[in-house]
Coordinates of C-alpha atoms and ligand atoms in Angstrom, one line a residue:
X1 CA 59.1 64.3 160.8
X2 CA 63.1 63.9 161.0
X3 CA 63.9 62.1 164.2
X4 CA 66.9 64.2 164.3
X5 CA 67.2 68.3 163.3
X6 CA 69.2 69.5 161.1
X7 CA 71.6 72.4 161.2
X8 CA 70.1 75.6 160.1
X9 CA 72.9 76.2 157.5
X10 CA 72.1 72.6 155.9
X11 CA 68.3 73.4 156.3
X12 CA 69.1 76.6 154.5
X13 CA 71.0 75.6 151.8
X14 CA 68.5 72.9 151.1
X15 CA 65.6 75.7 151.2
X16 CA 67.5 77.8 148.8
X17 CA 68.2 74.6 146.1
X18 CA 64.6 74.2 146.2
X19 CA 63.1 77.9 145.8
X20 CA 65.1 78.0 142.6
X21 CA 63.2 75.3 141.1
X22 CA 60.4 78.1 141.2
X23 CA 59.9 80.0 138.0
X24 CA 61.4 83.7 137.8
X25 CA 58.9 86.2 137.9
X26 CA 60.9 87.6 134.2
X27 CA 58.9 85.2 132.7
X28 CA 56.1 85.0 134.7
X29 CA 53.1 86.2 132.3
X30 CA 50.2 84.2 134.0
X31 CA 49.9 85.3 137.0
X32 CA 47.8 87.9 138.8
X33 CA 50.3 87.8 141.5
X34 CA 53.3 89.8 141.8
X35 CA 56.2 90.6 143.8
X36 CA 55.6 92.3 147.1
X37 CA 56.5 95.9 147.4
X38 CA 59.4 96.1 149.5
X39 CA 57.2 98.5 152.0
X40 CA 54.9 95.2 152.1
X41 CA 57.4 93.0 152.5
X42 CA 59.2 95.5 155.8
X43 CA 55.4 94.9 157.1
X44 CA 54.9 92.0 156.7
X45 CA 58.2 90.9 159.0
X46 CA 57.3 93.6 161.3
X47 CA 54.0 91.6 162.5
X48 CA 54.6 87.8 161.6
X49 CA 53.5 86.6 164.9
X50 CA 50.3 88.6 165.2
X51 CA 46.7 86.7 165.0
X52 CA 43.7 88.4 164.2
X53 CA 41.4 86.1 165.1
X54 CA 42.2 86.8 168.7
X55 CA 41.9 90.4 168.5
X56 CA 41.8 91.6 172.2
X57 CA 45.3 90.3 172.0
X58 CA 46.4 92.3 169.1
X59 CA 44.4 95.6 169.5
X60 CA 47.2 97.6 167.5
X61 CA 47.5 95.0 164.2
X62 CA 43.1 94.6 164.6
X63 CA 43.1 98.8 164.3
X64 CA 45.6 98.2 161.1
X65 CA 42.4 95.8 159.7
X66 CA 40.0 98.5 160.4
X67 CA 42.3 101.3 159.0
X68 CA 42.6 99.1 155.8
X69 CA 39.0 98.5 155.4
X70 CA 38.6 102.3 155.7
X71 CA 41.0 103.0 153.1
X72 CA 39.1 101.1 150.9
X73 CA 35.8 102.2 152.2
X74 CA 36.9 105.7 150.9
X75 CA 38.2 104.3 147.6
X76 CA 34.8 102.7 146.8
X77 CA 33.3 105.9 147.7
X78 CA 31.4 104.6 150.7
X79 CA 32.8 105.7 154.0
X80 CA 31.3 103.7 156.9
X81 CA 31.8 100.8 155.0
X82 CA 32.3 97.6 156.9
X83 CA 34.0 94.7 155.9
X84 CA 37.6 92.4 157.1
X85 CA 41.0 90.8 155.7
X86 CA 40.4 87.3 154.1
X87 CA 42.6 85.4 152.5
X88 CA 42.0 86.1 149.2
X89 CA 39.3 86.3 146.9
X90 CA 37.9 82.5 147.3
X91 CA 37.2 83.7 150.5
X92 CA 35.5 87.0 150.0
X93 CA 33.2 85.0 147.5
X94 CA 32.8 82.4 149.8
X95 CA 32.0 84.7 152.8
X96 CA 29.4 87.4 150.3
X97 CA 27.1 84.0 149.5
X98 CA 27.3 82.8 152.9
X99 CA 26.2 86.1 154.2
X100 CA 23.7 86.3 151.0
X101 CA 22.3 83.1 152.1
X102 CA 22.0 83.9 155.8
X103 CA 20.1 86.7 155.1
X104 CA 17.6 85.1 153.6
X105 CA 17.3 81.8 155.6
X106 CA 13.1 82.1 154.2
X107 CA 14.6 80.0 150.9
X108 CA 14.2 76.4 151.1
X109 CA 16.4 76.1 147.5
X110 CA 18.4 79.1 147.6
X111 CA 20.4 79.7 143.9
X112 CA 22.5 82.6 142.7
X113 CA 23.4 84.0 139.5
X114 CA 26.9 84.8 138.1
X115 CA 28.6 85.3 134.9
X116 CA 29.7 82.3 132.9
X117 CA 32.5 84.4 133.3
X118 CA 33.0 84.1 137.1
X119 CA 35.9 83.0 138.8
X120 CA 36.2 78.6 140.1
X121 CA 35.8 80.4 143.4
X122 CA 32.0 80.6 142.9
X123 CA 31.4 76.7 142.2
X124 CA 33.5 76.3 145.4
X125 CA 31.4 78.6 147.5
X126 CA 27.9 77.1 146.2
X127 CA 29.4 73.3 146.8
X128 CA 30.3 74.3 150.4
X129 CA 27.0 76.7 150.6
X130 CA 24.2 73.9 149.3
X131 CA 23.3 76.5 146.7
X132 CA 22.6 76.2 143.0
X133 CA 24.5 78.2 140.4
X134 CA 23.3 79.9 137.7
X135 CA 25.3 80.7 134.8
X136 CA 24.4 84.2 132.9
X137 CA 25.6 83.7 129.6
X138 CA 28.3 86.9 127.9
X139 CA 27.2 88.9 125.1
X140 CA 30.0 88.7 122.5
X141 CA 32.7 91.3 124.3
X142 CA 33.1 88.7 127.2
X143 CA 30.5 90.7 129.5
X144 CA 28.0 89.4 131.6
X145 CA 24.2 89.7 129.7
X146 CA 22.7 92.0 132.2
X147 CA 18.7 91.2 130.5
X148 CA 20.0 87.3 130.2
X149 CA 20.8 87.4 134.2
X150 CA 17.8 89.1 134.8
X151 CA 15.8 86.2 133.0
X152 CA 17.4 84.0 135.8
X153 CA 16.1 85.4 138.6
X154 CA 12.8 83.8 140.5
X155 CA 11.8 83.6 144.1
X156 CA 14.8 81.3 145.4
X157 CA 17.3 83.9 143.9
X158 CA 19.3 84.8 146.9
X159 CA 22.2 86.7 145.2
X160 CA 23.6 88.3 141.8
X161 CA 27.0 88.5 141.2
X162 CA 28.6 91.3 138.5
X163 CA 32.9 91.0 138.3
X164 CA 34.8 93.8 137.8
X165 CA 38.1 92.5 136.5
X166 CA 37.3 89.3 134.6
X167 CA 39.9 86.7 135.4
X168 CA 40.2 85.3 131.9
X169 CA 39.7 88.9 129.6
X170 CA 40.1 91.6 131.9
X171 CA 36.4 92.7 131.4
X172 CA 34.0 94.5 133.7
X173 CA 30.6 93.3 133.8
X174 CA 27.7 95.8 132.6
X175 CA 27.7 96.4 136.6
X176 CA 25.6 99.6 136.7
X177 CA 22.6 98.1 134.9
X178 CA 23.5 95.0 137.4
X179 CA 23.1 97.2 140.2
X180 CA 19.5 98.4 138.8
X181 CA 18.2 95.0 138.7
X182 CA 19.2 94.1 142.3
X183 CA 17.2 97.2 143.8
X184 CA 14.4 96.5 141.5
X185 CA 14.1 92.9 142.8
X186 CA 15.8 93.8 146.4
X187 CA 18.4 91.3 145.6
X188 CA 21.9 91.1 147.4
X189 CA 24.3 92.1 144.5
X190 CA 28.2 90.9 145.2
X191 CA 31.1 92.8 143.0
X192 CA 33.8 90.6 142.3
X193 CA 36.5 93.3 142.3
X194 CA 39.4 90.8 143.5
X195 CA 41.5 91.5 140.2
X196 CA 39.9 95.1 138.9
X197 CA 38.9 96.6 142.5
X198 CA 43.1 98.2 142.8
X199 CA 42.8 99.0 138.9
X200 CA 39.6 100.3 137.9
X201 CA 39.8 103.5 140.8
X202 CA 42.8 104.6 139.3
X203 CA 42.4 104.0 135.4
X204 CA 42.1 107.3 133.7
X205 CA 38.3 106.9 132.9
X206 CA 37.4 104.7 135.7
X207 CA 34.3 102.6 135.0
X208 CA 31.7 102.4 137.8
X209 CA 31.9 99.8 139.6
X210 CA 31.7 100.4 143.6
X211 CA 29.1 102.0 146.3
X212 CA 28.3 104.8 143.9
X213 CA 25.8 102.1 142.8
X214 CA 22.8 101.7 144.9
X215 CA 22.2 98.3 144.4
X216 CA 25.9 96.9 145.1
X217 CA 25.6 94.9 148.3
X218 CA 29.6 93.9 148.9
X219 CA 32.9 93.8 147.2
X220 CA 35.6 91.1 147.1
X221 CA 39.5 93.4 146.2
X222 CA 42.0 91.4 146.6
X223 CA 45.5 93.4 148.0
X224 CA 47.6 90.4 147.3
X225 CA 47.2 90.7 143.8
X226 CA 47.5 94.5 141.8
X227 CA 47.8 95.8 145.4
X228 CA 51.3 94.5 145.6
X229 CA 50.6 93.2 149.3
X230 CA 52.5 89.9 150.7
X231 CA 50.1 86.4 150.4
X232 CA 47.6 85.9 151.4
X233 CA 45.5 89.0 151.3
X234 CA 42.1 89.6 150.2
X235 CA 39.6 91.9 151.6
X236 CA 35.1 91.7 151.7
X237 CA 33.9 95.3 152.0
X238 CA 30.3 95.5 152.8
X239 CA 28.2 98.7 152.5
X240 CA 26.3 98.5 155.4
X241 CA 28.7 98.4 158.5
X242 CA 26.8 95.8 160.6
X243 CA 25.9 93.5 158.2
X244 CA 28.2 90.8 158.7
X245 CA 27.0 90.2 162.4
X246 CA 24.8 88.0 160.5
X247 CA 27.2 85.4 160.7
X248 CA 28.5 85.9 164.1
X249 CA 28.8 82.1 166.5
X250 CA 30.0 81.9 169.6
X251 CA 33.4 81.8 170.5
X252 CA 33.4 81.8 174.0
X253 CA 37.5 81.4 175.2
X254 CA 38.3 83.9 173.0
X255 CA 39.0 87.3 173.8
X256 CA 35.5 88.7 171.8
X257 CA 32.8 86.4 172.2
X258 CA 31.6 86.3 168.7
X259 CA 33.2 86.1 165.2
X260 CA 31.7 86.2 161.3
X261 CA 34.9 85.7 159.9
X262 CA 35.5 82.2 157.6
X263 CA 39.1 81.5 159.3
X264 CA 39.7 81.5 162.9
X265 CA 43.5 82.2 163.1
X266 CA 44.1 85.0 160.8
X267 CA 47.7 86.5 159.5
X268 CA 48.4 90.5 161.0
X269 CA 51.3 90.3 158.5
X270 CA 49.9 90.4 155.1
X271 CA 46.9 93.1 156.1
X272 CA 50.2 95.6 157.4
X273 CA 51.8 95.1 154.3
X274 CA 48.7 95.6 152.3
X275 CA 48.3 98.9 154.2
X276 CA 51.5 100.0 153.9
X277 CA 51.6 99.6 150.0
X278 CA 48.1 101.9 150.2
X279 CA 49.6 104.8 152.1
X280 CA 52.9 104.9 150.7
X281 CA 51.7 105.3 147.4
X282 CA 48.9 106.6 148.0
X283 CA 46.3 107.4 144.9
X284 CA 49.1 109.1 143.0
X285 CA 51.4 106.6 143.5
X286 CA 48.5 103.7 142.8
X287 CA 47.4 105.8 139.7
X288 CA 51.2 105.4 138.4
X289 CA 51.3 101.7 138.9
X290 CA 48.0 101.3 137.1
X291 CA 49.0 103.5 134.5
X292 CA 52.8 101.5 133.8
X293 CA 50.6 98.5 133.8
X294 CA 47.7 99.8 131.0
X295 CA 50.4 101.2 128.9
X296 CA 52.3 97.6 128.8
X297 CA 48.9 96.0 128.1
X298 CA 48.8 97.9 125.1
X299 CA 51.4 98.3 123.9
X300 CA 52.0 94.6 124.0
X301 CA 48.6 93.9 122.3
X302 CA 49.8 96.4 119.2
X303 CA 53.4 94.3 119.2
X304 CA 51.3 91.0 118.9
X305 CA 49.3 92.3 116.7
X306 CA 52.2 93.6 114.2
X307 CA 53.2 89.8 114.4
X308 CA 50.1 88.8 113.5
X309 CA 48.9 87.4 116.1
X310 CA 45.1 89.5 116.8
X311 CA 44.1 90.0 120.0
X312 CA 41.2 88.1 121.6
X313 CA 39.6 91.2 123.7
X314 CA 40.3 94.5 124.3
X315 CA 40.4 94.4 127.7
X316 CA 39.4 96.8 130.3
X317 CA 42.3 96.4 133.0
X318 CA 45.7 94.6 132.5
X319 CA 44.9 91.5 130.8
X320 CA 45.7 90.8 127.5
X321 CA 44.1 87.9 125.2
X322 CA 45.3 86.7 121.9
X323 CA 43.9 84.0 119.4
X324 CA 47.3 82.1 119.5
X325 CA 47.9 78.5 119.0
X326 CA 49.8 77.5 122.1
X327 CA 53.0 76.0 119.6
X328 CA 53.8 79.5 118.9
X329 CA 54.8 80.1 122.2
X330 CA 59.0 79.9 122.9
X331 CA 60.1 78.5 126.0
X332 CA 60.5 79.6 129.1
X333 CA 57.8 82.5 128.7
X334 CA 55.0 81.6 131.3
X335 CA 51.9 82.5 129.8
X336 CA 48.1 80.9 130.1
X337 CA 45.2 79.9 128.3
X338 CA 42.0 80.7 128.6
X339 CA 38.6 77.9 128.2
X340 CA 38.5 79.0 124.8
X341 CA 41.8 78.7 124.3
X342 CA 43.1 81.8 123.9
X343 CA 46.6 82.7 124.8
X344 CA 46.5 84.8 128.3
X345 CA 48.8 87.5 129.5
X346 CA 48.4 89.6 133.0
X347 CA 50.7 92.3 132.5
X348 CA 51.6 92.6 136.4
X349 CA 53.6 95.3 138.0
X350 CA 56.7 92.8 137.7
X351 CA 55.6 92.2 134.0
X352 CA 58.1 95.6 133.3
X353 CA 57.9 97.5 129.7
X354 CA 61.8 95.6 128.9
X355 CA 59.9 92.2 129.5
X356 CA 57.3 92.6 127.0
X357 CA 60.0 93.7 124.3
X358 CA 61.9 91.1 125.2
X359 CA 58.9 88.7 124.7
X360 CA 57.7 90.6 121.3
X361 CA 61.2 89.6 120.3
X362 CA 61.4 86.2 121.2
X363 CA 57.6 85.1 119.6
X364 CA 58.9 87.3 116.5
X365 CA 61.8 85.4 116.0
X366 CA 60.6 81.9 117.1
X367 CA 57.4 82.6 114.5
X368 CA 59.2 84.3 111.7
Ligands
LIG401 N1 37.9 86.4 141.7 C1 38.7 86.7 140.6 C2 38.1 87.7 139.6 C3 39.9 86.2 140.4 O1 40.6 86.5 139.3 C4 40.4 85.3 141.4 C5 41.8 84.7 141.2 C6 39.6 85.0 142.5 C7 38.4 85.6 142.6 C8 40.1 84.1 143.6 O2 41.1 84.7 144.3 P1 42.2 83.9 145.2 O3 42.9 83.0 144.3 O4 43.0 85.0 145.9 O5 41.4 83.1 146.2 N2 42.4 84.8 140.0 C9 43.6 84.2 139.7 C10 43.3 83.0 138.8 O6 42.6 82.1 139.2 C11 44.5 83.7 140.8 C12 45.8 83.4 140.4 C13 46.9 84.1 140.9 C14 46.1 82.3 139.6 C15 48.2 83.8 140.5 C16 47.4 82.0 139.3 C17 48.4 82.7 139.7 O7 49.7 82.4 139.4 O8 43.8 83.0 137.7

């Protein structure tokens, strides 16, 4: 630490020298984060200094946490859903195996199966969870094998997990035939909705994904990404209400004597904001954004295409995939690459319908 402070204005200055280092979100085609709302960003300032994780203190900001896990309780078409604000979707997938686990403490060699296509979070959660991972292999449009996954299962299967939202290809899993499987073997079944759970309710034809389906178990959405919310914000919504007192320990200074959550100091700010993006747009206002962002998908995939450059996918929600060599890209565009090597673009809410012209442009020219 300095042994001395420094002035605020120096501090400043020195803050703002270094935040332009970062990347502008112009050319920011990687991500599957985007600039806050402004309505988020109000909220978020509004309860910087609140903790959840001492609730009794914050009664007003925990009431904002239930509101928002009612709002999406009602979106995934299960009222009296349970569920809390987590800090993204690592730890909604962390917290759906722990609880998968818990529940069936009868395993000596618990394992779980998940797409090939699931999210890093997954090997994270099994490595801190003792459990081993089981890889589903895709069938050739980048979904999970429902038959190949149910091949997988024995006795020591403790969970299945369908995602909604593919990180890589913007694919949902076959999660409807997923579903059927879990009730047939009674299996907890976890939707990995972090990306596609704020896109696929308001796509025109929405593909089903949520409570409607017996069999799903819980659901990781992730505000802080297509929800335009401030970081970090992630949300587990469980079906049944109750079921995450499975996890509860002791916390005996605190002002309730029990918690299930993964953190124990937990940010009020970012669950406002997400809740304040979610009823000041509204469905309406949500279907709009989703709509901008679809229409930019394609129409960038039929740009790339007229280039000559094919797409990989044809993707579900907002991500598009190209079979690109990565020399063909100009600087500074900001794009990704999938394991296979395919060139990767999230067209975000900042990802506006002048950016991808402006990018159609630049990979023209640069290629021509
Ligand atoms: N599940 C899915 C389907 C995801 O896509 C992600 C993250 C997670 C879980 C984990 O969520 P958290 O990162 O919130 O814990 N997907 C993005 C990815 O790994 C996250 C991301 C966001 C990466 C912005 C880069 C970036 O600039 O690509």
């Amino acid at each position: 630490m300095l042994n001395k402070g420094r002035s605020e204005e120096e501090l400043f200055t020195f803050f703002a020298e270094t935040k332009n280092e970062d990347l502008d979100h112009d050319y920011i085609f990687s991500s599957m984060c985007t600039i806050p709302h402004s309505v988020a960003v109000r909220a978020h300032c509004m309860f910087m200094e609140t903790n959840l994780g001492d609730p009794g203190l914050f009664p007003g900001t925990t009431a904002l946490e239930k509101l928002l896990i009612k709002r999406f309780g009602d979106l995934f078409h299960c009222p009296d859903a349970g569920g809390y604000a987590t800090s993204g979707g690592t730890e909604s997938n962390i917290q759906a195996l722990r609880l998968a686990k818990a529940l069936r403490h009868d395993v000596a060699k618990p394992n779980v199966i998940v797409p090939a296509s699931a999210h890093f979070s997954f090997k994270k959660a099994c490595d801190i969870l003792c459990l081993e991972i089981r890889k589903a292999p895709l069938t050739t449009d980048h979904r999970m094998d429902a038959d190949r996954a149910a091949e997988l299962i024995d006795k020591n299967t403790v969970a299945l997990v369908g995602v909604a939202g593919t990180t890589e290809y913007g694919m949902v899993d076959p999660i409807a035939d997923l579903a059927k499987i879990a009730c047939q073997h009674d299996l907890f079944f976890h939707v990995d909705a972090a990306f596609g759970g704020m896109v696929i309710p308001f796509l025109n034809r929405p593909i089903p994904f949520d409570f409607t389906l017996r069999g799903v178990t819980t659901i990781a959405v992730d505000p802080h990404k297509m929800g335009m919310s401030t970081i970090p914000a992630g949300c587990l919504i469980t079906r049944d209400k109750e079921i995450l007192n499975t996890l509860n320990i002791d916390t005996p200074y605190l002002t309730v004597k029990q918690e299930y959550t993964l953190g124990g100091t937990r940010p009020g700010a970012p669950v406002a904001a997400a809740l304040a993006v979610m009823d000041y747009l509204g469905v309406e206002g949500m279907k709009a954004v989703v709509a901008g962002c679809m229409k930019n998908t394609e129409r960038l995939i039929a740009g790339m295409e007229t280039i000559g450059i094919p797409r990989a996918a044809t993707p579900d929600v907002n991500v598009a995939t190209f079979v690109c060599e990565e020399r063909r890209i100009p600087a500074p565009w900001k794009v990704s690459w999938t394991c296979r090597k395919h060139l990767r673009i999230v067209c975000m809410p900042h990802v506006h319908a002048d950016r991808i012209e402006a990018f159609l442009r630049d990979i023209g020219d640069f290629n021509a």
